[in-house]
Each structure stands twice: as C-alpha cells, then as structure tokens.
Amino acid sequence: MRTCPTIASLGRALSAGAGRKVGFVPTMGFLHEGHLSLVRRCRSENDVTVVSIYVNPSQFGPAEDLGRYPRDLRRDSALLRREGVDVLFTPGDGEMYPGPYRTWVDVRGLDDKLCGRSRPGHFRGVATIVLKLFNLVRPQRAYFGQKDAQQAIILRQMARDLHLGVQLRVLPIVRAADGLALSSRNVCLSTADRRAALALPRSLQRAAAMIRAGATASSDVRAAMVGEIAREPLLEVDYIAIVRLRDLEETDVIAAGDTLIAVALRAGKTRLIDNLLLGELSC
Ligand code: AMP
C-alpha cells in the first residue's frame, strides 16, 4: 500500500496504475467494519483500490465536533494494508483548501432537508470535498454507505448533474451485534447513552415489521417510531422523517421502491443517524 499525504504523491501513485479500473472509498477515518465492507467490495470490483482519510473541516458547523472527531491514522493504515488497499490518500487541510478558497458545490433542494436543516452548509462541504477527491482520484466507481443515505442521494444527483461519469455504489448499513449502526462517533457515547441509542435501530425494526405486515400510512409508522424513541429520556430527537427517495419530500404513503425512513437524534453530545431504505441508491 502506498500512503500519499500530498496531491503530488497521489498523482505519482495513480500514474503507476494507468489504464486500470480505479475504485475509490472516501472516508474520514477511525475505520470500522462499515468502512471495511466498502473497501472489500471495491477491491472485488476494481483493479486498483484507493481509500482517502480526510476529516473535512468544511462539512462541520462552527459548534460541531470537528475538534473531537476521533482519529487514529496508524490503526487505520494497518487495517487498510491488511485489506490489500493499493493507495491511501491522507491529505492535510493545506493540500485540500489552499487559500484563498472560493469554489463550492450546492445540490439545491436536497441539501437543505433532513440533516441539512440542522446542519446548514454540511452537504455543501460534503459535495465539494467529494468532487475535489473525484477530480484527484478519477475513479470509475466510488463506494458509499447507505447509513448516510441523504449524502448518497446528493452525491448521485451531483454525479448526474455534472456528468462525472463515476458509478456510485451504495452498500448496506453494517451494525453492531446489538443493532446499533457502526459509526466512528460511537466511541464518544457513554455506556448509558449507548444503551439508550438502541431505541434508534429498534424504531426502524418496528417500522420494517409494520411495513412487512402491510402498513402504508406514514403517520402510523411514524407514530410507532416516535413512541419507541420517546421511551428513552436520554435521547433528543432531531427528526424522524418518511420521505420519497427521489426528492426527499415528505410522503403520506410509504411506497416500496421510493421511500426512505430516516432518523437523526442526539445521545448526550453525540449525533446519530440511521435509516430504513425501501429502494435502490446505487447508480
Ligand atoms: P465516514 O468516515 O463517516 O465519512 O464514512 C465513510 C463512508 O463509510 C461513508 O460512505 C459512510 O456512509 C460509510 N459508512 C459509515 N458507517 C457505515 C456503516 N455502519 N455501514 C456501512 N457503511 C458505513
């Protein structure tokens, strides 16, 4: 594995693989099995696997956890080497945002909903850094997790709108044995908060069971989810939303193939998201 801390060294590493299919997994590091599931799929479908680790400051709001975001590059490198990754890109802020920096990507109408409402500017930061990374890595395929479903929907739109010619693969959520979706931020949870946080996957399991049993009214499913989460006083709900996949607009009717049931909440200082997807996000 070649580790490239600069754009110049990334360019050199990639020129060695010219003409081969490049797959790309962008991450913010502090890797877990969710990230590794993307890496493994990428390895199985491409000649060259590139992973980036970059905690992108522009997707964090001023009051958010940029300073507290967990990092362990040494451990991450060892994990990726073991997975057979070819190139690890680990740029610093000076490489990614040489001043003065003035160019941003807005995916309007999708970036102000759900998480965008409580994290204004977050998806502008995400879309911008992903486009910049795509321009540097030039992958044929890029791999993302369904856990960040809104992110995947926004990036899919960006890829279409800007004719990026990159295929986006969106892979299922990897969970801990107790059902909590794996997240780099889970290490920030206290024992009590982590136990309370299990109401989040439980609420989605409840929704899934109702839908399997024939429920189609969003209001019924949402009420059951609210009830499940309300039983945990340590949780503070940001949103519980049932939306159409194609435009993230709230829907009264749950339609197989075009619905996302998404939840964001706070357990202590830690913001957690999870979702149930009825449809396909890859393109
Ligand atoms: P992050 O490092 O949090 O920016 O995540 C990097 C990529 O890993 C994103 O595409 C995430 O959606 C994906 N990812 C994060 N958590 C999971 C998970 N539990 N299962 C599958 N993919 C995940």
PDB file of C-alpha atoms and ligand atoms in Angstrom:
ATOM      1  CA  MET A   1       0.000   0.000   0.000  1.00  0.00           C
ATOM      2  CA  ARG A   2       1.319   3.415  -0.929  1.00  0.00           C
ATOM      3  CA  THR A   3       0.421   6.164   1.531  1.00  0.00           C
ATOM      4  CA  CYS A   4       0.149   9.561  -0.122  1.00  0.00           C
ATOM      5  CA  PRO A   5      -0.062  12.631   2.103  1.00  0.00           C
ATOM      6  CA  THR A   6       0.098  15.043  -0.840  1.00  0.00           C
ATOM      7  CA  ILE A   7      -1.702  15.530  -4.148  1.00  0.00           C
ATOM      8  CA  ALA A   8       1.619  15.207  -5.974  1.00  0.00           C
ATOM      9  CA  SER A   9       2.390  11.831  -4.387  1.00  0.00           C
ATOM     10  CA  LEU A  10      -1.172  10.647  -5.120  1.00  0.00           C
ATOM     11  CA  GLY A  11      -0.640  11.590  -8.780  1.00  0.00           C
ATOM     12  CA  ARG A  12       2.564   9.551  -8.900  1.00  0.00           C
ATOM     13  CA  ALA A  13       0.932   6.530  -7.225  1.00  0.00           C
ATOM     14  CA  LEU A  14      -2.013   6.613  -9.639  1.00  0.00           C
ATOM     15  CA  SER A  15       0.110   7.003 -12.768  1.00  0.00           C
ATOM     16  CA  ALA A  16       1.599   3.580 -11.948  1.00  0.00           C
ATOM     17  CA  GLY A  17      -1.874   2.069 -12.429  1.00  0.00           C
ATOM     18  CA  ALA A  18      -2.798   3.926 -15.637  1.00  0.00           C
ATOM     19  CA  GLY A  19      -5.375   2.102 -17.793  1.00  0.00           C
ATOM     20  CA  ARG A  20      -6.653   0.009 -14.913  1.00  0.00           C
ATOM     21  CA  LYS A  21     -10.102   0.314 -13.286  1.00  0.00           C
ATOM     22  CA  VAL A  22      -9.881   2.528 -10.220  1.00  0.00           C
ATOM     23  CA  GLY A  23     -12.335   2.156  -7.328  1.00  0.00           C
ATOM     24  CA  PHE A  24     -12.470   4.772  -4.593  1.00  0.00           C
ATOM     25  CA  VAL A  25     -13.656   4.764  -0.962  1.00  0.00           C
ATOM     26  CA  PRO A  26     -13.690   8.231   0.632  1.00  0.00           C
ATOM     27  CA  THR A  27     -13.712   8.225   4.453  1.00  0.00           C
ATOM     28  CA  MET A  28     -12.972  10.382   7.456  1.00  0.00           C
ATOM     29  CA  GLY A  29     -11.020   7.561   9.111  1.00  0.00           C
ATOM     30  CA  PHE A  30     -11.325   5.908  12.524  1.00  0.00           C
ATOM     31  CA  LEU A  31     -12.330   2.909  10.481  1.00  0.00           C
ATOM     32  CA  HIS A  32     -14.793   0.187  11.410  1.00  0.00           C
ATOM     33  CA  GLU A  33     -16.388  -2.804   9.678  1.00  0.00           C
ATOM     34  CA  GLY A  34     -18.796  -0.491   7.812  1.00  0.00           C
ATOM     35  CA  HIS A  35     -15.881   1.229   6.082  1.00  0.00           C
ATOM     36  CA  LEU A  36     -14.167  -2.110   5.521  1.00  0.00           C
ATOM     37  CA  SER A  37     -17.283  -3.523   3.821  1.00  0.00           C
ATOM     38  CA  LEU A  38     -16.912  -0.740   1.233  1.00  0.00           C
ATOM     39  CA  VAL A  39     -13.196  -1.442   0.844  1.00  0.00           C
ATOM     40  CA  ARG A  40     -13.814  -5.165   0.310  1.00  0.00           C
ATOM     41  CA  ARG A  41     -16.472  -4.564  -2.329  1.00  0.00           C
ATOM     42  CA  CYS A  42     -14.227  -2.024  -4.013  1.00  0.00           C
ATOM     43  CA  ARG A  43     -11.342  -4.499  -4.089  1.00  0.00           C
ATOM     44  CA  SER A  44     -13.580  -7.178  -5.613  1.00  0.00           C
ATOM     45  CA  GLU A  45     -14.785  -4.921  -8.458  1.00  0.00           C
ATOM     46  CA  ASN A  46     -11.710  -2.909  -9.455  1.00  0.00           C
ATOM     47  CA  ASP A  47      -8.035  -3.289 -10.375  1.00  0.00           C
ATOM     48  CA  VAL A  48      -6.870  -0.500  -8.074  1.00  0.00           C
ATOM     49  CA  THR A  49      -8.438   0.439  -4.727  1.00  0.00           C
ATOM     50  CA  VAL A  50      -7.883   3.963  -3.434  1.00  0.00           C
ATOM     51  CA  VAL A  51      -9.043   4.965   0.060  1.00  0.00           C
ATOM     52  CA  SER A  52      -8.923   8.520   1.368  1.00  0.00           C
ATOM     53  CA  ILE A  53      -8.856   9.544   5.005  1.00  0.00           C
ATOM     54  CA  TYR A  54      -9.609  13.210   5.448  1.00  0.00           C
ATOM     55  CA  VAL A  55     -11.631  14.882   8.194  1.00  0.00           C
ATOM     56  CA  ASN A  56     -13.073  17.611   6.025  1.00  0.00           C
ATOM     57  CA  PRO A  57     -13.465  20.817   8.058  1.00  0.00           C
ATOM     58  CA  SER A  58     -15.909  22.412   5.610  1.00  0.00           C
ATOM     59  CA  GLN A  59     -18.648  19.876   6.429  1.00  0.00           C
ATOM     60  CA  PHE A  60     -18.588  20.690  10.147  1.00  0.00           C
ATOM     61  CA  GLY A  61     -20.507  23.662  11.546  1.00  0.00           C
ATOM     62  CA  PRO A  62     -18.764  26.036  13.963  1.00  0.00           C
ATOM     63  CA  ALA A  63     -20.449  24.419  17.005  1.00  0.00           C
ATOM     64  CA  GLU A  64     -19.908  20.839  15.778  1.00  0.00           C
ATOM     65  CA  ASP A  65     -17.413  18.151  16.736  1.00  0.00           C
ATOM     66  CA  LEU A  66     -14.533  18.748  14.284  1.00  0.00           C
ATOM     67  CA  GLY A  67     -12.035  19.044  17.161  1.00  0.00           C
ATOM     68  CA  ARG A  68     -13.420  15.975  18.925  1.00  0.00           C
ATOM     69  CA  TYR A  69     -13.753  13.795  15.838  1.00  0.00           C
ATOM     70  CA  PRO A  70     -11.898  10.527  16.613  1.00  0.00           C
ATOM     71  CA  ARG A  71      -8.690   9.866  14.672  1.00  0.00           C
ATOM     72  CA  ASP A  72      -6.161   7.028  14.600  1.00  0.00           C
ATOM     73  CA  LEU A  73      -4.229   7.036  11.360  1.00  0.00           C
ATOM     74  CA  ARG A  74      -1.780   4.386  12.486  1.00  0.00           C
ATOM     75  CA  ARG A  75      -4.503   1.848  13.237  1.00  0.00           C
ATOM     76  CA  ASP A  76      -6.439   2.781  10.072  1.00  0.00           C
ATOM     77  CA  SER A  77      -3.320   2.288   7.918  1.00  0.00           C
ATOM     78  CA  ALA A  78      -2.710  -1.155   9.401  1.00  0.00           C
ATOM     79  CA  LEU A  79      -6.343  -2.164   8.744  1.00  0.00           C
ATOM     80  CA  LEU A  80      -6.233  -0.955   5.150  1.00  0.00           C
ATOM     81  CA  ARG A  81      -2.886  -2.619   4.467  1.00  0.00           C
ATOM     82  CA  ARG A  82      -4.354  -5.876   5.735  1.00  0.00           C
ATOM     83  CA  GLU A  83      -7.333  -5.441   3.365  1.00  0.00           C
ATOM     84  CA  GLY A  84      -4.971  -5.127   0.396  1.00  0.00           C
ATOM     85  CA  VAL A  85      -5.682  -1.470  -0.390  1.00  0.00           C
ATOM     86  CA  ASP A  86      -3.355  -0.120  -3.078  1.00  0.00           C
ATOM     87  CA  VAL A  87      -3.310   3.601  -2.338  1.00  0.00           C
ATOM     88  CA  LEU A  88      -4.159   5.526   0.844  1.00  0.00           C
ATOM     89  CA  PHE A  89      -4.585   9.284   0.371  1.00  0.00           C
ATOM     90  CA  THR A  90      -4.197  11.260   3.618  1.00  0.00           C
ATOM     91  CA  PRO A  91      -4.088  14.943   2.664  1.00  0.00           C
ATOM     92  CA  GLY A  92      -3.941  17.818   5.127  1.00  0.00           C
ATOM     93  CA  ASP A  93      -6.060  20.971   5.042  1.00  0.00           C
ATOM     94  CA  GLY A  94      -3.304  22.901   3.255  1.00  0.00           C
ATOM     95  CA  GLU A  95      -3.471  20.437   0.343  1.00  0.00           C
ATOM     96  CA  MET A  96      -7.258  20.345   0.085  1.00  0.00           C
ATOM     97  CA  TYR A  97      -8.054  24.010   0.763  1.00  0.00           C
ATOM     98  CA  PRO A  98      -5.110  26.123  -0.311  1.00  0.00           C
ATOM     99  CA  GLY A  99      -6.135  29.703   0.392  1.00  0.00           C
ATOM    100  CA  PRO A 100      -7.927  31.703  -0.776  1.00  0.00           C
ATOM    101  CA  TYR A 101     -10.603  29.076  -1.405  1.00  0.00           C
ATOM    102  CA  ARG A 102     -13.773  30.206  -3.224  1.00  0.00           C
ATOM    103  CA  THR A 103     -15.474  27.332  -5.130  1.00  0.00           C
ATOM    104  CA  TRP A 104     -18.374  25.339  -3.670  1.00  0.00           C
ATOM    105  CA  VAL A 105     -20.899  22.760  -4.878  1.00  0.00           C
ATOM    106  CA  ASP A 106     -24.543  23.234  -3.850  1.00  0.00           C
ATOM    107  CA  VAL A 107     -27.025  20.469  -4.648  1.00  0.00           C
ATOM    108  CA  ARG A 108     -30.091  22.629  -4.212  1.00  0.00           C
ATOM    109  CA  GLY A 109     -33.386  21.256  -2.957  1.00  0.00           C
ATOM    110  CA  LEU A 110     -31.720  18.159  -1.491  1.00  0.00           C
ATOM    111  CA  ASP A 111     -29.097  19.719   0.773  1.00  0.00           C
ATOM    112  CA  ASP A 112     -31.482  21.724   2.961  1.00  0.00           C
ATOM    113  CA  LYS A 113     -33.712  18.812   4.011  1.00  0.00           C
ATOM    114  CA  LEU A 114     -33.341  16.215   6.842  1.00  0.00           C
ATOM    115  CA  CYS A 115     -29.771  16.593   8.184  1.00  0.00           C
ATOM    116  CA  GLY A 116     -29.311  19.746   6.101  1.00  0.00           C
ATOM    117  CA  ARG A 117     -31.899  21.522   8.210  1.00  0.00           C
ATOM    118  CA  SER A 118     -29.983  21.157  11.466  1.00  0.00           C
ATOM    119  CA  ARG A 119     -26.544  21.163   9.820  1.00  0.00           C
ATOM    120  CA  PRO A 120     -26.656  24.111   7.392  1.00  0.00           C
ATOM    121  CA  GLY A 121     -23.703  24.005   4.984  1.00  0.00           C
ATOM    122  CA  HIS A 122     -22.885  20.376   5.812  1.00  0.00           C
ATOM    123  CA  PHE A 123     -23.784  18.936   2.417  1.00  0.00           C
ATOM    124  CA  ARG A 124     -22.125  21.827   0.588  1.00  0.00           C
ATOM    125  CA  GLY A 125     -18.926  20.762   2.365  1.00  0.00           C
ATOM    126  CA  VAL A 126     -19.545  17.092   1.554  1.00  0.00           C
ATOM    127  CA  ALA A 127     -20.367  17.621  -2.140  1.00  0.00           C
ATOM    128  CA  THR A 128     -17.401  19.948  -2.581  1.00  0.00           C
ATOM    129  CA  ILE A 129     -14.835  17.640  -0.989  1.00  0.00           C
ATOM    130  CA  VAL A 130     -16.165  14.578  -2.812  1.00  0.00           C
ATOM    131  CA  LEU A 131     -15.995  16.374  -6.162  1.00  0.00           C
ATOM    132  CA  LYS A 132     -12.442  17.508  -5.376  1.00  0.00           C
ATOM    133  CA  LEU A 133     -11.459  13.962  -4.399  1.00  0.00           C
ATOM    134  CA  PHE A 134     -13.105  12.538  -7.547  1.00  0.00           C
ATOM    135  CA  ASN A 135     -11.083  15.017  -9.621  1.00  0.00           C
ATOM    136  CA  LEU A 136      -7.863  13.877  -7.955  1.00  0.00           C
ATOM    137  CA  VAL A 137      -8.510  10.121  -7.950  1.00  0.00           C
ATOM    138  CA  ARG A 138     -10.544   9.886 -11.213  1.00  0.00           C
ATOM    139  CA  PRO A 139     -12.302   6.664 -10.174  1.00  0.00           C
ATOM    140  CA  GLN A 140     -14.620   4.593 -12.387  1.00  0.00           C
ATOM    141  CA  ARG A 141     -16.541   3.563  -9.274  1.00  0.00           C
ATOM    142  CA  ALA A 142     -16.951   5.076  -5.807  1.00  0.00           C
ATOM    143  CA  TYR A 143     -18.326   3.341  -2.731  1.00  0.00           C
ATOM    144  CA  PHE A 144     -20.585   4.853  -0.068  1.00  0.00           C
ATOM    145  CA  GLY A 145     -22.675   3.584   2.826  1.00  0.00           C
ATOM    146  CA  GLN A 146     -26.468   3.601   2.973  1.00  0.00           C
ATOM    147  CA  LYS A 147     -26.033   4.804   6.552  1.00  0.00           C
ATOM    148  CA  ASP A 148     -25.520   8.286   5.083  1.00  0.00           C
ATOM    149  CA  ALA A 149     -28.449   7.894   2.690  1.00  0.00           C
ATOM    150  CA  GLN A 150     -29.039  11.621   2.169  1.00  0.00           C
ATOM    151  CA  GLN A 151     -25.355  12.044   1.357  1.00  0.00           C
ATOM    152  CA  ALA A 152     -25.594   9.252  -1.223  1.00  0.00           C
ATOM    153  CA  ILE A 153     -28.704  10.815  -2.788  1.00  0.00           C
ATOM    154  CA  ILE A 154     -26.995  14.208  -3.005  1.00  0.00           C
ATOM    155  CA  LEU A 155     -23.798  12.766  -4.486  1.00  0.00           C
ATOM    156  CA  ARG A 156     -25.786  10.741  -7.002  1.00  0.00           C
ATOM    157  CA  GLN A 157     -27.512  13.954  -8.112  1.00  0.00           C
ATOM    158  CA  MET A 158     -24.171  15.769  -8.311  1.00  0.00           C
ATOM    159  CA  ALA A 159     -22.662  12.946 -10.382  1.00  0.00           C
ATOM    160  CA  ARG A 160     -25.615  13.111 -12.808  1.00  0.00           C
ATOM    161  CA  ASP A 161     -25.810  16.896 -12.990  1.00  0.00           C
ATOM    162  CA  LEU A 162     -22.086  17.365 -13.583  1.00  0.00           C
ATOM    163  CA  HIS A 163     -21.636  14.347 -15.916  1.00  0.00           C
ATOM    164  CA  LEU A 164     -18.951  12.945 -13.661  1.00  0.00           C
ATOM    165  CA  GLY A 165     -19.077   9.516 -15.303  1.00  0.00           C
ATOM    166  CA  VAL A 166     -18.446   7.762 -11.993  1.00  0.00           C
ATOM    167  CA  GLN A 167     -20.634   4.886 -10.833  1.00  0.00           C
ATOM    168  CA  LEU A 168     -21.821   5.229  -7.251  1.00  0.00           C
ATOM    169  CA  ARG A 169     -22.225   2.016  -5.293  1.00  0.00           C
ATOM    170  CA  VAL A 170     -24.238   2.364  -2.083  1.00  0.00           C
ATOM    171  CA  LEU A 171     -23.813  -0.591   0.290  1.00  0.00           C
ATOM    172  CA  PRO A 172     -25.942  -1.757   3.237  1.00  0.00           C
ATOM    173  CA  ILE A 173     -25.554  -0.496   6.795  1.00  0.00           C
ATOM    174  CA  VAL A 174     -23.193  -2.613   8.903  1.00  0.00           C
ATOM    175  CA  ARG A 175     -24.385  -2.923  12.502  1.00  0.00           C
ATOM    176  CA  ALA A 176     -23.006  -3.987  15.869  1.00  0.00           C
ATOM    177  CA  ALA A 177     -24.424  -7.231  17.290  1.00  0.00           C
ATOM    178  CA  ASP A 178     -26.961  -5.217  19.339  1.00  0.00           C
ATOM    179  CA  GLY A 179     -28.276  -3.458  16.215  1.00  0.00           C
ATOM    180  CA  LEU A 180     -26.629  -0.039  16.532  1.00  0.00           C
ATOM    181  CA  ALA A 181     -25.278   1.126  13.169  1.00  0.00           C
ATOM    182  CA  LEU A 182     -21.482   1.268  13.267  1.00  0.00           C
ATOM    183  CA  SER A 183     -20.175   4.815  13.314  1.00  0.00           C
ATOM    184  CA  SER A 184     -16.821   6.380  14.103  1.00  0.00           C
ATOM    185  CA  ARG A 185     -18.716   8.559  16.573  1.00  0.00           C
ATOM    186  CA  ASN A 186     -19.985   5.587  18.638  1.00  0.00           C
ATOM    187  CA  VAL A 187     -16.793   5.700  20.745  1.00  0.00           C
ATOM    188  CA  CYS A 188     -17.985   9.091  22.033  1.00  0.00           C
ATOM    189  CA  LEU A 189     -21.107   7.507  23.616  1.00  0.00           C
ATOM    190  CA  SER A 190     -21.223   6.885  27.358  1.00  0.00           C
ATOM    191  CA  THR A 191     -22.435   3.426  28.408  1.00  0.00           C
ATOM    192  CA  ALA A 192     -25.862   4.825  29.334  1.00  0.00           C
ATOM    193  CA  ASP A 193     -26.165   6.810  26.089  1.00  0.00           C
ATOM    194  CA  ARG A 194     -25.167   3.796  24.020  1.00  0.00           C
ATOM    195  CA  ARG A 195     -27.816   1.669  25.692  1.00  0.00           C
ATOM    196  CA  ALA A 196     -30.425   4.394  25.127  1.00  0.00           C
ATOM    197  CA  ALA A 197     -29.303   4.767  21.488  1.00  0.00           C
ATOM    198  CA  LEU A 198     -30.533   1.233  20.750  1.00  0.00           C
ATOM    199  CA  ALA A 199     -34.036   2.701  20.595  1.00  0.00           C
ATOM    200  CA  LEU A 200     -32.980   4.102  17.209  1.00  0.00           C
ATOM    201  CA  PRO A 201     -32.463   0.763  15.414  1.00  0.00           C
ATOM    202  CA  ARG A 202     -35.408  -0.624  17.396  1.00  0.00           C
ATOM    203  CA  SER A 203     -37.670   2.100  15.997  1.00  0.00           C
ATOM    204  CA  LEU A 204     -36.566   1.209  12.463  1.00  0.00           C
ATOM    205  CA  GLN A 205     -37.092  -2.514  13.095  1.00  0.00           C
ATOM    206  CA  ARG A 206     -40.576  -1.663  14.297  1.00  0.00           C
ATOM    207  CA  ALA A 207     -41.214   0.345  11.127  1.00  0.00           C
ATOM    208  CA  ALA A 208     -39.915  -2.511   8.976  1.00  0.00           C
ATOM    209  CA  ALA A 209     -42.175  -5.012  10.746  1.00  0.00           C
ATOM    210  CA  MET A 210     -45.228  -2.774  10.269  1.00  0.00           C
ATOM    211  CA  ILE A 211     -44.452  -2.337   6.577  1.00  0.00           C
ATOM    212  CA  ARG A 212     -43.939  -6.088   6.145  1.00  0.00           C
ATOM    213  CA  ALA A 213     -47.364  -6.537   7.740  1.00  0.00           C
ATOM    214  CA  GLY A 214     -48.902  -4.201   5.151  1.00  0.00           C
ATOM    215  CA  ALA A 215     -48.791  -0.717   6.728  1.00  0.00           C
ATOM    216  CA  THR A 216     -48.569   2.067   4.139  1.00  0.00           C
ATOM    217  CA  ALA A 217     -49.649   5.175   6.101  1.00  0.00           C
ATOM    218  CA  SER A 218     -46.585   7.219   7.069  1.00  0.00           C
ATOM    219  CA  SER A 219     -48.434   8.696  10.044  1.00  0.00           C
ATOM    220  CA  ASP A 220     -48.995   5.256  11.639  1.00  0.00           C
ATOM    221  CA  VAL A 221     -45.419   4.130  11.144  1.00  0.00           C
ATOM    222  CA  ARG A 222     -44.029   7.442  12.320  1.00  0.00           C
ATOM    223  CA  ALA A 223     -46.203   7.391  15.458  1.00  0.00           C
ATOM    224  CA  ALA A 224     -44.916   3.926  16.363  1.00  0.00           C
ATOM    225  CA  MET A 225     -41.327   5.097  15.885  1.00  0.00           C
ATOM    226  CA  VAL A 226     -41.883   8.234  17.965  1.00  0.00           C
ATOM    227  CA  GLY A 227     -43.332   6.044  20.726  1.00  0.00           C
ATOM    228  CA  GLU A 228     -40.329   3.724  20.662  1.00  0.00           C
ATOM    229  CA  ILE A 229     -37.793   6.541  20.874  1.00  0.00           C
ATOM    230  CA  ALA A 230     -39.780   8.576  23.436  1.00  0.00           C
ATOM    231  CA  ARG A 231     -39.317   5.739  25.921  1.00  0.00           C
ATOM    232  CA  GLU A 232     -35.651   6.753  26.206  1.00  0.00           C
ATOM    233  CA  PRO A 233     -35.360  10.108  28.019  1.00  0.00           C
ATOM    234  CA  LEU A 234     -31.627  10.326  27.235  1.00  0.00           C
ATOM    235  CA  LEU A 235     -32.399  10.757  23.532  1.00  0.00           C
ATOM    236  CA  GLU A 236     -33.189  14.078  21.906  1.00  0.00           C
ATOM    237  CA  VAL A 237     -34.816  13.651  18.502  1.00  0.00           C
ATOM    238  CA  ASP A 238     -33.681  15.865  15.640  1.00  0.00           C
ATOM    239  CA  TYR A 239     -36.047  14.336  13.071  1.00  0.00           C
ATOM    240  CA  ILE A 240     -37.986  11.202  12.221  1.00  0.00           C
ATOM    241  CA  ALA A 241     -38.804  11.543   8.546  1.00  0.00           C
ATOM    242  CA  ILE A 242     -40.545   9.436   5.945  1.00  0.00           C
ATOM    243  CA  VAL A 243     -39.590  10.833   2.553  1.00  0.00           C
ATOM    244  CA  ARG A 244     -39.500   9.989  -1.127  1.00  0.00           C
ATOM    245  CA  LEU A 245     -36.101   8.777  -2.308  1.00  0.00           C
ATOM    246  CA  ARG A 246     -36.184  10.794  -5.476  1.00  0.00           C
ATOM    247  CA  ASP A 247     -36.501  14.271  -3.894  1.00  0.00           C
ATOM    248  CA  LEU A 248     -36.520  13.764  -0.108  1.00  0.00           C
ATOM    249  CA  GLU A 249     -40.013  15.280   0.108  1.00  0.00           C
ATOM    250  CA  GLU A 250     -42.203  14.036   2.975  1.00  0.00           C
ATOM    251  CA  THR A 251     -44.710  11.450   1.820  1.00  0.00           C
ATOM    252  CA  ASP A 252     -48.017  10.359   3.368  1.00  0.00           C
ATOM    253  CA  VAL A 253     -47.838   6.958   1.723  1.00  0.00           C
ATOM    254  CA  ILE A 254     -44.970   4.504   2.018  1.00  0.00           C
ATOM    255  CA  ALA A 255     -44.151   3.234  -1.459  1.00  0.00           C
ATOM    256  CA  ALA A 256     -41.861   0.240  -1.898  1.00  0.00           C
ATOM    257  CA  GLY A 257     -39.022   1.343  -4.183  1.00  0.00           C
ATOM    258  CA  ASP A 258     -39.216   5.040  -3.392  1.00  0.00           C
ATOM    259  CA  THR A 259     -39.150   5.629   0.364  1.00  0.00           C
ATOM    260  CA  LEU A 260     -36.528   6.472   2.936  1.00  0.00           C
ATOM    261  CA  ILE A 261     -37.337   6.360   6.633  1.00  0.00           C
ATOM    262  CA  ALA A 262     -34.595   8.369   8.318  1.00  0.00           C
ATOM    263  CA  VAL A 263     -33.894   9.277  11.924  1.00  0.00           C
ATOM    264  CA  ALA A 264     -31.386  11.663  13.493  1.00  0.00           C
ATOM    265  CA  LEU A 265     -31.053  12.138  17.215  1.00  0.00           C
ATOM    266  CA  ARG A 266     -28.669  13.127  19.911  1.00  0.00           C
ATOM    267  CA  ALA A 267     -27.479  10.846  22.700  1.00  0.00           C
ATOM    268  CA  GLY A 268     -25.513  13.108  25.028  1.00  0.00           C
ATOM    269  CA  LYS A 269     -23.289  15.235  22.817  1.00  0.00           C
ATOM    270  CA  THR A 270     -23.209  12.656  20.035  1.00  0.00           C
ATOM    271  CA  ARG A 271     -25.415  12.950  16.953  1.00  0.00           C
ATOM    272  CA  LEU A 272     -26.508   9.610  15.497  1.00  0.00           C
ATOM    273  CA  ILE A 273     -28.290   8.799  12.250  1.00  0.00           C
ATOM    274  CA  ASP A 274     -29.826   5.629  10.904  1.00  0.00           C
ATOM    275  CA  ASN A 275     -32.403   4.691   8.298  1.00  0.00           C
ATOM    276  CA  LEU A 276     -34.538   2.121   6.578  1.00  0.00           C
ATOM    277  CA  LEU A 277     -34.316   2.170   2.802  1.00  0.00           C
ATOM    278  CA  LEU A 278     -37.120   0.966   0.545  1.00  0.00           C
ATOM    279  CA  GLY A 279     -35.462   1.286  -2.838  1.00  0.00           C
ATOM    280  CA  GLU A 280     -32.082   1.481  -4.528  1.00  0.00           C
ATOM    281  CA  LEU A 281     -29.440   4.203  -4.250  1.00  0.00           C
ATOM    282  CA  SER A 282     -26.634   2.855  -6.446  1.00  0.00           C
ATOM    283  CA  CYS A 283     -26.281   4.249  -9.956  1.00  0.00           C
TER     284      CYS A 283
HETATM  285  P1  AMP B   1     -17.286   8.495   7.234  1.00  0.00           P
HETATM  286  O1  AMP B   1     -15.875   8.085   7.541  1.00  0.00           O
HETATM  287  O2  AMP B   1     -18.178   8.508   8.414  1.00  0.00           O
HETATM  288  O3  AMP B   1     -17.335   9.747   6.398  1.00  0.00           O
HETATM  289  O4  AMP B   1     -17.864   7.340   6.310  1.00  0.00           O
HETATM  290  C1  AMP B   1     -17.217   6.961   5.116  1.00  0.00           C
HETATM  291  C2  AMP B   1     -18.135   6.060   4.338  1.00  0.00           C
HETATM  292  O5  AMP B   1     -18.445   4.906   5.115  1.00  0.00           O
HETATM  293  C3  AMP B   1     -19.477   6.738   4.010  1.00  0.00           C
HETATM  294  O6  AMP B   1     -19.838   6.404   2.684  1.00  0.00           O
HETATM  295  C4  AMP B   1     -20.406   6.142   5.011  1.00  0.00           C
HETATM  296  O7  AMP B   1     -21.746   6.110   4.566  1.00  0.00           O
HETATM  297  C5  AMP B   1     -19.852   4.734   5.151  1.00  0.00           C
HETATM  298  N1  AMP B   1     -20.281   4.131   6.404  1.00  0.00           N
HETATM  299  C6  AMP B   1     -20.243   4.712   7.623  1.00  0.00           C
HETATM  300  N2  AMP B   1     -20.801   3.898   8.550  1.00  0.00           N
HETATM  301  C7  AMP B   1     -21.216   2.793   7.889  1.00  0.00           C
HETATM  302  C8  AMP B   1     -21.879   1.579   8.290  1.00  0.00           C
HETATM  303  N3  AMP B   1     -22.225   1.359   9.538  1.00  0.00           N
HETATM  304  N4  AMP B   1     -22.134   0.663   7.338  1.00  0.00           N
HETATM  305  C9  AMP B   1     -21.775   0.881   6.048  1.00  0.00           C
HETATM  306  N5  AMP B   1     -21.148   1.994   5.601  1.00  0.00           N
HETATM  307  C10 AMP B   1     -20.878   2.939   6.513  1.00  0.00           C
END
